[in-house]
mmCIF file of C-alpha atoms and ligand atoms in Angstrom:
data_model
loop_
_atom_site.group_PDB
_atom_site.id
_atom_site.type_symbol
_atom_site.label_atom_id
_atom_site.label_comp_id
_atom_site.label_asym_id
_atom_site.label_seq_id
_atom_site.Cartn_x
_atom_site.Cartn_y
_atom_site.Cartn_z
ATOM 1 C CA UNK Y 1 16.179 20.576 -14.665
ATOM 2 C CA UNK Y 2 18.113 18.449 -17.139
ATOM 3 C CA UNK Y 3 17.800 19.299 -20.872
ATOM 4 C CA UNK Y 4 16.144 15.909 -21.673
ATOM 5 C CA UNK Y 5 13.546 16.412 -18.956
ATOM 6 C CA UNK Y 6 12.894 19.998 -20.140
ATOM 7 C CA UNK Y 7 12.235 18.833 -23.720
ATOM 8 C CA UNK Y 8 10.078 15.893 -22.509
ATOM 9 C CA UNK Y 9 7.967 18.341 -20.489
ATOM 10 C CA UNK Y 10 7.600 20.684 -23.495
ATOM 11 C CA UNK Y 11 6.411 17.789 -25.668
ATOM 12 C CA UNK Y 12 3.889 16.696 -23.023
ATOM 13 C CA UNK Y 13 2.586 20.288 -22.704
ATOM 14 C CA UNK Y 14 2.107 20.521 -26.477
ATOM 15 C CA UNK Y 15 0.222 17.215 -26.465
ATOM 16 C CA UNK Y 16 -1.977 18.360 -23.575
ATOM 17 C CA UNK Y 17 -2.802 21.662 -25.333
ATOM 18 C CA UNK Y 18 -3.721 19.849 -28.536
ATOM 19 C CA UNK Y 19 -6.292 17.779 -26.598
ATOM 20 C CA UNK Y 20 -6.864 14.515 -28.519
ATOM 21 C CA UNK Y 21 -5.538 15.756 -31.863
ATOM 22 C CA UNK Y 22 -2.439 14.457 -33.601
ATOM 23 C CA UNK Y 23 0.613 16.756 -33.647
ATOM 24 C CA UNK Y 24 3.061 16.360 -36.530
ATOM 25 C CA UNK Y 25 6.738 15.695 -35.915
ATOM 26 C CA UNK Y 26 7.485 18.929 -37.844
ATOM 27 C CA UNK Y 27 5.239 21.011 -35.549
ATOM 28 C CA UNK Y 28 6.949 19.550 -32.473
ATOM 29 C CA UNK Y 29 10.363 20.193 -34.007
ATOM 30 C CA UNK Y 30 9.455 23.839 -34.859
ATOM 31 C CA UNK Y 31 7.924 24.567 -31.459
ATOM 32 C CA UNK Y 32 10.712 23.055 -29.390
ATOM 33 C CA UNK Y 33 13.477 24.055 -31.786
ATOM 34 C CA UNK Y 34 15.116 20.639 -32.044
ATOM 35 C CA UNK Y 35 15.574 18.357 -35.086
ATOM 36 C CA UNK Y 36 12.887 15.840 -36.058
ATOM 37 C CA UNK Y 37 15.333 13.049 -35.178
ATOM 38 C CA UNK Y 38 15.594 14.525 -31.686
ATOM 39 C CA UNK Y 39 11.777 14.661 -31.429
ATOM 40 C CA UNK Y 40 11.622 10.962 -32.321
ATOM 41 C CA UNK Y 41 14.259 10.136 -29.668
ATOM 42 C CA UNK Y 42 12.278 11.999 -27.009
ATOM 43 C CA UNK Y 43 9.025 10.271 -28.010
ATOM 44 C CA UNK Y 44 10.776 6.903 -27.612
ATOM 45 C CA UNK Y 45 12.112 8.017 -24.217
ATOM 46 C CA UNK Y 46 8.622 9.031 -23.077
ATOM 47 C CA UNK Y 47 7.231 5.673 -24.194
ATOM 48 C CA UNK Y 48 9.890 3.930 -22.072
ATOM 49 C CA UNK Y 49 8.722 6.009 -19.088
ATOM 50 C CA UNK Y 50 5.196 4.621 -19.532
ATOM 51 C CA UNK Y 51 3.554 7.288 -21.724
ATOM 52 C CA UNK Y 52 1.352 5.717 -24.387
ATOM 53 C CA UNK Y 53 1.812 7.714 -27.609
ATOM 54 C CA UNK Y 54 0.114 6.804 -30.890
ATOM 55 C CA UNK Y 55 1.927 7.544 -34.128
ATOM 56 C CA UNK Y 56 0.534 7.598 -37.676
ATOM 57 C CA UNK Y 57 3.043 8.525 -40.433
ATOM 58 C CA UNK Y 58 0.730 10.974 -42.237
ATOM 59 C CA UNK Y 59 -0.579 12.623 -39.030
ATOM 60 C CA UNK Y 60 2.165 12.604 -36.403
ATOM 61 C CA UNK Y 61 1.854 11.783 -32.705
ATOM 62 C CA UNK Y 62 -0.948 11.759 -30.137
ATOM 63 C CA UNK Y 63 -0.766 11.297 -26.367
ATOM 64 C CA UNK Y 64 -3.110 8.491 -25.305
ATOM 65 C CA UNK Y 65 -2.193 7.750 -21.701
ATOM 66 C CA UNK Y 66 -0.125 9.418 -19.000
ATOM 67 C CA UNK Y 67 1.666 6.977 -16.682
ATOM 68 C CA UNK Y 68 0.308 6.641 -13.179
ATOM 69 C CA UNK Y 69 3.087 8.149 -11.048
ATOM 70 C CA UNK Y 70 2.857 9.548 -7.546
ATOM 71 C CA UNK Y 71 4.298 12.897 -6.637
ATOM 72 C CA UNK Y 72 5.352 13.758 -3.066
ATOM 73 C CA UNK Y 73 4.499 17.448 -3.617
ATOM 74 C CA UNK Y 74 0.996 16.590 -4.747
ATOM 75 C CA UNK Y 75 0.544 14.238 -1.777
ATOM 76 C CA UNK Y 76 1.680 16.922 0.660
ATOM 77 C CA UNK Y 77 -0.610 19.429 -1.010
ATOM 78 C CA UNK Y 78 -3.601 17.079 -0.798
ATOM 79 C CA UNK Y 79 -3.516 15.648 2.738
ATOM 80 C CA UNK Y 80 -4.988 17.559 5.648
ATOM 81 C CA UNK Y 81 -3.332 15.759 8.560
ATOM 82 C CA UNK Y 82 -1.479 17.065 11.596
ATOM 83 C CA UNK Y 83 0.758 14.086 12.414
ATOM 84 C CA UNK Y 84 0.797 11.356 9.783
ATOM 85 C CA UNK Y 85 2.488 12.517 6.600
ATOM 86 C CA UNK Y 86 3.878 15.743 8.120
ATOM 87 C CA UNK Y 87 7.231 14.411 6.924
ATOM 88 C CA UNK Y 88 7.342 12.270 3.813
ATOM 89 C CA UNK Y 89 10.182 10.375 2.149
ATOM 90 C CA UNK Y 90 9.510 9.330 -1.421
ATOM 91 C CA UNK Y 91 11.637 6.884 -3.432
ATOM 92 C CA UNK Y 92 11.479 5.468 -6.909
ATOM 93 C CA UNK Y 93 12.756 2.111 -5.636
ATOM 94 C CA UNK Y 94 14.071 0.901 -2.271
ATOM 95 C CA UNK Y 95 14.810 -2.493 -0.715
ATOM 96 C CA UNK Y 96 11.953 -2.089 1.751
ATOM 97 C CA UNK Y 97 10.112 1.022 2.958
ATOM 98 C CA UNK Y 98 9.946 -0.597 6.417
ATOM 99 C CA UNK Y 99 13.754 -0.747 6.577
ATOM 100 C CA UNK Y 100 14.039 2.948 5.687
ATOM 101 C CA UNK Y 101 11.407 3.880 8.275
ATOM 102 C CA UNK Y 102 13.108 1.730 10.978
ATOM 103 C CA UNK Y 103 16.463 3.434 10.204
ATOM 104 C CA UNK Y 104 14.795 6.834 10.371
ATOM 105 C CA UNK Y 105 13.258 5.872 13.714
ATOM 106 C CA UNK Y 106 16.696 4.912 15.063
ATOM 107 C CA UNK Y 107 18.047 8.282 13.910
ATOM 108 C CA UNK Y 108 15.316 10.140 15.810
ATOM 109 C CA UNK Y 109 12.831 10.971 13.026
ATOM 110 C CA UNK Y 110 9.582 12.456 14.296
ATOM 111 C CA UNK Y 111 6.374 10.483 14.734
ATOM 112 C CA UNK Y 112 4.205 10.486 11.616
ATOM 113 C CA UNK Y 113 6.981 10.091 9.040
ATOM 114 C CA UNK Y 114 5.625 8.368 5.925
ATOM 115 C CA UNK Y 115 8.028 6.425 3.696
ATOM 116 C CA UNK Y 116 6.669 5.717 0.254
ATOM 117 C CA UNK Y 117 8.186 3.941 -2.741
ATOM 118 C CA UNK Y 118 7.060 3.227 -6.292
ATOM 119 C CA UNK Y 119 8.715 -0.212 -6.062
ATOM 120 C CA UNK Y 120 10.602 -2.439 -3.587
ATOM 121 C CA UNK Y 121 13.410 -4.820 -4.506
ATOM 122 C CA UNK Y 122 13.124 -6.742 -1.200
ATOM 123 C CA UNK Y 123 9.593 -6.073 0.013
ATOM 124 C CA UNK Y 124 9.057 -7.892 3.321
ATOM 125 C CA UNK Y 125 5.961 -9.864 4.278
ATOM 126 C CA UNK Y 126 4.986 -11.487 7.559
ATOM 127 C CA UNK Y 127 6.884 -14.516 8.875
ATOM 128 C CA UNK Y 128 9.968 -13.834 6.751
ATOM 129 C CA UNK Y 129 8.065 -13.965 3.469
ATOM 130 C CA UNK Y 130 8.598 -11.751 0.437
ATOM 131 C CA UNK Y 131 6.067 -9.098 -0.540
ATOM 132 C CA UNK Y 132 5.796 -8.896 -4.311
ATOM 133 C CA UNK Y 133 6.441 -5.214 -5.104
ATOM 134 C CA UNK Y 134 6.499 -4.359 -8.826
ATOM 135 C CA UNK Y 135 7.036 -0.696 -9.744
ATOM 136 C CA UNK Y 136 4.414 1.969 -10.408
ATOM 137 C CA UNK Y 137 1.285 -0.128 -9.904
ATOM 138 C CA UNK Y 138 0.722 -0.667 -6.168
ATOM 139 C CA UNK Y 139 1.143 1.133 -2.848
ATOM 140 C CA UNK Y 140 4.102 0.429 -0.547
ATOM 141 C CA UNK Y 141 3.995 2.687 2.470
ATOM 142 C CA UNK Y 142 5.509 2.631 5.958
ATOM 143 C CA UNK Y 143 4.516 4.897 8.838
ATOM 144 C CA UNK Y 144 6.693 5.673 11.841
ATOM 145 C CA UNK Y 145 4.863 6.102 15.147
ATOM 146 C CA UNK Y 146 6.005 6.719 18.719
ATOM 147 C CA UNK Y 147 2.887 5.647 20.627
ATOM 148 C CA UNK Y 148 2.545 5.963 24.362
ATOM 149 C CA UNK Y 149 1.380 2.371 24.929
ATOM 150 C CA UNK Y 150 3.053 -0.600 26.601
ATOM 151 C CA UNK Y 151 4.755 -3.261 24.407
ATOM 152 C CA UNK Y 152 2.100 -5.976 25.057
ATOM 153 C CA UNK Y 153 -0.500 -3.626 23.534
ATOM 154 C CA UNK Y 154 1.543 -3.012 20.355
ATOM 155 C CA UNK Y 155 -0.608 -5.389 18.210
ATOM 156 C CA UNK Y 156 -3.446 -2.866 18.501
ATOM 157 C CA UNK Y 157 -1.430 -0.686 16.115
ATOM 158 C CA UNK Y 158 -1.611 -3.403 13.456
ATOM 159 C CA UNK Y 159 -5.345 -3.756 14.133
ATOM 160 C CA UNK Y 160 -5.715 -0.003 13.737
ATOM 161 C CA UNK Y 161 -3.784 -0.045 10.457
ATOM 162 C CA UNK Y 162 -5.899 -2.950 9.175
ATOM 163 C CA UNK Y 163 -9.084 -1.031 10.016
ATOM 164 C CA UNK Y 164 -7.839 2.139 8.336
ATOM 165 C CA UNK Y 165 -6.669 0.260 5.243
ATOM 166 C CA UNK Y 166 -9.927 -1.685 4.909
ATOM 167 C CA UNK Y 167 -11.942 1.537 5.330
ATOM 168 C CA UNK Y 168 -9.817 3.531 2.858
ATOM 169 C CA UNK Y 169 -10.180 0.793 0.218
ATOM 170 C CA UNK Y 170 -13.964 0.727 0.730
ATOM 171 C CA UNK Y 171 -14.244 4.535 0.625
ATOM 172 C CA UNK Y 172 -12.264 4.848 -2.610
ATOM 173 C CA UNK Y 173 -13.563 1.793 -4.502
ATOM 174 C CA UNK Y 174 -16.916 0.931 -2.904
ATOM 175 C CA UNK Y 175 -15.657 -2.654 -2.397
ATOM 176 C CA UNK Y 176 -16.655 -4.585 0.705
ATOM 177 C CA UNK Y 177 -13.512 -5.447 2.694
ATOM 178 C CA UNK Y 178 -12.900 -7.945 5.482
ATOM 179 C CA UNK Y 179 -9.976 -8.388 7.843
ATOM 180 C CA UNK Y 180 -8.528 -11.874 8.121
ATOM 181 C CA UNK Y 181 -6.717 -12.442 11.383
ATOM 182 C CA UNK Y 182 -4.159 -11.220 12.048
ATOM 183 C CA UNK Y 183 -3.806 -8.524 9.410
ATOM 184 C CA UNK Y 184 -4.740 -9.448 5.858
ATOM 185 C CA UNK Y 185 -7.332 -7.368 4.035
ATOM 186 C CA UNK Y 186 -9.591 -9.458 1.832
ATOM 187 C CA UNK Y 187 -12.092 -8.738 -0.899
ATOM 188 C CA UNK Y 188 -14.194 -11.755 -1.907
ATOM 189 C CA UNK Y 189 -11.874 -14.023 0.153
ATOM 190 C CA UNK Y 190 -8.810 -12.876 -1.807
ATOM 191 C CA UNK Y 191 -5.969 -10.883 -0.322
ATOM 192 C CA UNK Y 192 -5.613 -7.298 -1.558
ATOM 193 C CA UNK Y 193 -3.444 -5.917 1.228
ATOM 194 C CA UNK Y 194 -1.087 -6.981 4.002
ATOM 195 C CA UNK Y 195 0.467 -5.252 6.990
ATOM 196 C CA UNK Y 196 3.844 -5.804 8.589
ATOM 197 C CA UNK Y 197 4.512 -4.056 11.899
ATOM 198 C CA UNK Y 198 8.033 -3.845 13.298
ATOM 199 C CA UNK Y 199 9.101 -2.169 16.485
ATOM 200 C CA UNK Y 200 11.959 -1.090 18.666
ATOM 201 C CA UNK Y 201 11.019 -1.452 22.323
ATOM 202 C CA UNK Y 202 12.323 -1.945 25.802
ATOM 203 C CA UNK Y 203 10.555 -4.060 28.421
ATOM 204 C CA UNK Y 204 8.411 -1.179 29.650
ATOM 205 C CA UNK Y 205 8.075 1.110 26.673
ATOM 206 C CA UNK Y 206 7.961 1.329 22.917
ATOM 207 C CA UNK Y 207 10.626 3.533 21.360
ATOM 208 C CA UNK Y 208 9.128 3.478 17.896
ATOM 209 C CA UNK Y 209 6.918 1.350 15.686
ATOM 210 C CA UNK Y 210 6.853 1.061 11.908
ATOM 211 C CA UNK Y 211 3.600 0.005 10.271
ATOM 212 C CA UNK Y 212 4.223 -1.199 6.712
ATOM 213 C CA UNK Y 213 1.200 -1.412 4.440
ATOM 214 C CA UNK Y 214 1.197 -2.995 1.000
ATOM 215 C CA UNK Y 215 -1.914 -2.668 -1.199
ATOM 216 C CA UNK Y 216 -2.271 -4.429 -4.544
ATOM 217 C CA UNK Y 217 -3.828 -1.605 -6.527
ATOM 218 C CA UNK Y 218 -3.403 -1.765 -10.301
ATOM 219 C CA UNK Y 219 -1.437 -5.004 -10.643
ATOM 220 C CA UNK Y 220 -2.920 -7.320 -13.247
ATOM 221 C CA UNK Y 221 -4.165 -10.669 -11.891
ATOM 222 C CA UNK Y 222 -1.884 -12.531 -14.326
ATOM 223 C CA UNK Y 223 1.180 -10.816 -12.816
ATOM 224 C CA UNK Y 224 0.925 -12.475 -9.379
ATOM 225 C CA UNK Y 225 3.336 -15.354 -8.778
ATOM 226 C CA UNK Y 226 1.625 -18.744 -8.898
ATOM 227 C CA UNK Y 227 2.987 -20.090 -5.616
ATOM 228 C CA UNK Y 228 1.336 -17.559 -3.268
ATOM 229 C CA UNK Y 229 0.235 -18.875 0.134
ATOM 230 C CA UNK Y 230 -3.313 -17.631 -0.365
ATOM 231 C CA UNK Y 231 -5.275 -16.339 -3.364
ATOM 232 C CA UNK Y 232 -4.394 -12.721 -4.071
ATOM 233 C CA UNK Y 233 -5.903 -10.053 -6.262
ATOM 234 C CA UNK Y 234 -5.717 -6.325 -6.784
ATOM 235 C CA UNK Y 235 -8.277 -3.538 -6.667
ATOM 236 C CA UNK Y 236 -8.053 -3.449 -10.466
ATOM 237 C CA UNK Y 237 -8.819 -7.191 -10.472
ATOM 238 C CA UNK Y 238 -11.861 -6.610 -8.225
ATOM 239 C CA UNK Y 239 -13.332 -3.541 -9.904
ATOM 240 C CA UNK Y 240 -12.150 -3.985 -13.500
ATOM 241 C CA UNK Y 241 -11.017 -0.337 -13.354
ATOM 242 C CA UNK Y 242 -7.691 1.334 -12.594
ATOM 243 C CA UNK Y 243 -7.737 2.935 -9.162
ATOM 244 C CA UNK Y 244 -6.172 6.363 -8.581
ATOM 245 C CA UNK Y 245 -3.239 5.500 -6.298
ATOM 246 C CA UNK Y 246 -2.753 9.091 -5.116
ATOM 247 C CA UNK Y 247 -6.378 9.336 -4.038
ATOM 248 C CA UNK Y 248 -6.140 5.978 -2.226
ATOM 249 C CA UNK Y 249 -2.903 6.962 -0.490
ATOM 250 C CA UNK Y 250 -4.271 10.325 0.683
ATOM 251 C CA UNK Y 251 -7.479 8.661 1.916
ATOM 252 C CA UNK Y 252 -5.397 6.030 3.742
ATOM 253 C CA UNK Y 253 -3.214 8.641 5.463
ATOM 254 C CA UNK Y 254 -6.253 10.669 6.560
ATOM 255 C CA UNK Y 255 -8.098 7.572 7.813
ATOM 256 C CA UNK Y 256 -5.025 6.422 9.730
ATOM 257 C CA UNK Y 257 -4.715 9.812 11.368
ATOM 258 C CA UNK Y 258 -8.367 9.688 12.523
ATOM 259 C CA UNK Y 259 -7.988 6.131 13.860
ATOM 260 C CA UNK Y 260 -4.719 7.022 15.623
ATOM 261 C CA UNK Y 261 -6.478 9.962 17.297
ATOM 262 C CA UNK Y 262 -9.227 7.558 18.419
ATOM 263 C CA UNK Y 263 -6.629 5.199 19.851
ATOM 264 C CA UNK Y 264 -4.909 8.019 21.730
ATOM 265 C CA UNK Y 265 -8.102 9.628 23.029
ATOM 266 C CA UNK Y 266 -10.390 6.640 23.614
ATOM 267 C CA UNK Y 267 -7.926 3.803 24.218
ATOM 268 C CA UNK Y 268 -7.187 0.311 22.922
ATOM 269 C CA UNK Y 269 -10.770 -0.982 23.279
ATOM 270 C CA UNK Y 270 -12.168 1.566 20.814
ATOM 271 C CA UNK Y 271 -9.997 0.051 18.072
ATOM 272 C CA UNK Y 272 -10.365 -3.529 19.281
ATOM 273 C CA UNK Y 273 -14.182 -3.493 19.196
ATOM 274 C CA UNK Y 274 -14.339 -2.063 15.650
ATOM 275 C CA UNK Y 275 -11.670 -4.499 14.478
ATOM 276 C CA UNK Y 276 -13.605 -7.534 15.855
ATOM 277 C CA UNK Y 277 -16.673 -6.481 13.822
ATOM 278 C CA UNK Y 278 -14.632 -6.484 10.617
ATOM 279 C CA UNK Y 279 -12.996 -9.875 11.203
ATOM 280 C CA UNK Y 280 -14.399 -12.712 9.159
ATOM 281 C CA UNK Y 281 -13.461 -15.777 11.203
ATOM 282 C CA UNK Y 282 -15.493 -15.512 14.414
ATOM 283 C CA UNK Y 283 -17.545 -18.673 14.964
ATOM 284 C CA UNK Y 284 -15.932 -20.384 11.965
ATOM 285 C CA UNK Y 285 -14.196 -23.769 11.946
ATOM 286 C CA UNK Y 286 -10.569 -23.051 11.072
ATOM 287 C CA UNK Y 287 -7.129 -24.535 10.551
ATOM 288 C CA UNK Y 288 -4.188 -22.549 11.839
ATOM 289 C CA UNK Y 289 -0.669 -23.320 10.645
ATOM 290 C CA UNK Y 290 1.809 -22.429 13.321
ATOM 291 C CA UNK Y 291 5.471 -23.023 12.812
ATOM 292 C CA UNK Y 292 5.676 -26.791 12.357
ATOM 293 C CA UNK Y 293 2.159 -27.486 13.687
ATOM 294 C CA UNK Y 294 -1.428 -27.270 12.412
ATOM 295 C CA UNK Y 295 -4.284 -26.883 14.871
ATOM 296 C CA UNK Y 296 -8.001 -27.127 14.165
ATOM 297 C CA UNK Y 297 -10.903 -25.604 16.052
ATOM 298 C CA UNK Y 298 -13.499 -22.850 16.222
ATOM 299 C CA UNK Y 299 -12.435 -19.189 16.351
ATOM 300 C CA UNK Y 300 -14.120 -18.002 19.555
ATOM 301 C CA UNK Y 301 -12.755 -14.525 19.985
ATOM 302 C CA UNK Y 302 -9.745 -12.276 20.324
ATOM 303 C CA UNK Y 303 -7.795 -10.831 23.203
ATOM 304 C CA UNK Y 304 -7.184 -7.066 23.253
ATOM 305 C CA UNK Y 305 -3.510 -7.900 22.733
ATOM 306 C CA UNK Y 306 -4.383 -9.338 19.328
ATOM 307 C CA UNK Y 307 -4.375 -13.026 20.277
ATOM 308 C CA UNK Y 308 -6.837 -15.398 18.609
ATOM 309 C CA UNK Y 309 -8.828 -17.591 21.022
ATOM 310 C CA UNK Y 310 -9.489 -21.026 19.532
ATOM 311 C CA UNK Y 311 -11.646 -23.754 21.009
ATOM 312 C CA UNK Y 312 -9.767 -26.805 19.797
ATOM 313 C CA UNK Y 313 -11.638 -29.813 18.468
ATOM 314 C CA UNK Y 314 -10.970 -31.652 21.728
ATOM 315 C CA UNK Y 315 -12.626 -28.726 23.636
ATOM 316 C CA UNK Y 316 -9.476 -27.223 25.149
ATOM 317 C CA UNK Y 317 -8.996 -23.437 24.562
ATOM 318 C CA UNK Y 318 -5.815 -21.951 23.233
ATOM 319 C CA UNK Y 319 -4.672 -18.386 22.486
ATOM 320 C CA UNK Y 320 -2.267 -17.898 19.591
ATOM 321 C CA UNK Y 321 -0.495 -14.771 18.439
ATOM 322 C CA UNK Y 322 0.842 -15.663 14.995
ATOM 323 C CA UNK Y 323 -0.051 -18.156 12.294
ATOM 324 C CA UNK Y 324 -1.836 -18.656 8.998
ATOM 325 C CA UNK Y 325 -5.576 -19.193 9.222
ATOM 326 C CA UNK Y 326 -7.692 -21.001 6.676
ATOM 327 C CA UNK Y 327 -11.434 -21.495 6.991
ATOM 328 C CA UNK Y 328 -12.487 -25.122 6.710
HETATM 329 C C1 LIG V 401 2.034 -9.573 4.764
HETATM 330 O O1 LIG V 401 0.828 -9.700 4.547
HETATM 331 O O2 LIG V 401 2.793 -10.540 4.709
HETATM 332 C C2 LIG V 401 2.571 -8.206 5.088
HETATM 333 C C3 LIG V 401 2.984 -7.439 3.871
HETATM 334 C C4 LIG V 401 3.499 -6.039 4.148
HETATM 335 C C5 LIG V 401 4.041 -5.366 2.924
HETATM 336 C C6 LIG V 401 4.405 -3.933 3.141
HETATM 337 S S1 LIG V 401 4.745 -3.077 1.649
HETATM 338 C C7 LIG V 401 5.326 -1.717 2.555
HETATM 339 C C8 LIG V 401 6.137 -2.272 3.701
HETATM 340 N N1 LIG V 401 7.490 -2.522 3.321
HETATM 341 C C9 LIG V 401 7.792 -3.817 3.350
HETATM 342 O O3 LIG V 401 8.895 -4.308 3.060
HETATM 343 N N2 LIG V 401 6.723 -4.530 3.748
HETATM 344 C C10 LIG V 401 5.604 -3.661 4.036
#
């Protein structure tokens, strides 16, 4: 451990032992055996790392808030899964966790690898969009799977991930979640999570699939860009309270593992039927923007391959596999 980190940790331990009481700069300097100027420098360093530390000249310093950071060791110690999360790659910042997971898949990484990052510099959304990925507030996670299903059935994996994500959010926050076709998770008609699935496949078989899940957890509503395609919010925005990201991540991994077991043991329909019940557009009059075209009709149903069946306004039926839906 570097000297700076060692002293930072000593200061944090002293704060924790003193509960909510102030600790003078002199006490810190005596206990750690560094000058008072050095204590001040370390306090400033801790503040830059997100620690909130009060200071009053006559009293000293007091730790008010510890930054919300995830730790791979804690995650591994908390999850009780056999496949998903058995291997875990954790990064402070990456371009995209999906890219890392796809690379790992190409290099032969085992099924269940979880790639997690505190921030993404080039987070990827559906249809070539960007996924806003500020550091230390949200969840950016990609899971590598090697499922024994045929390529046309691959969309069921996105459905499964949407179900698991919606359920994990509800279990941790108590919020009611809906799935908007094809894979947005909504609370009160606002997007809190999105899923991007990428795969490497041949005609007959899937080599590997990466399911990338982004959840807006503790991002403040004012921090979302203004030009988003649809209204977005975070779990903090919905509940008014910060949500424990570690708890949400562990719940998500465990829920995904259960749903993946269901898919493997009971088949595609077991996921498909549950997913249909959670979808909010059945029977609704909708607009769908396809690339360069907008169609209007009633959402009649889904195909097990993830297609949306629309009865168009002039009564003809059409099945579409990608697009942006808005309810009229
Ligand atoms: C969407 O709704 O457009 C899909 C968003 C998917 C975002 C996640 S964040 C983790 C993973 N890494 C990425 O670059 N994208 C996905």
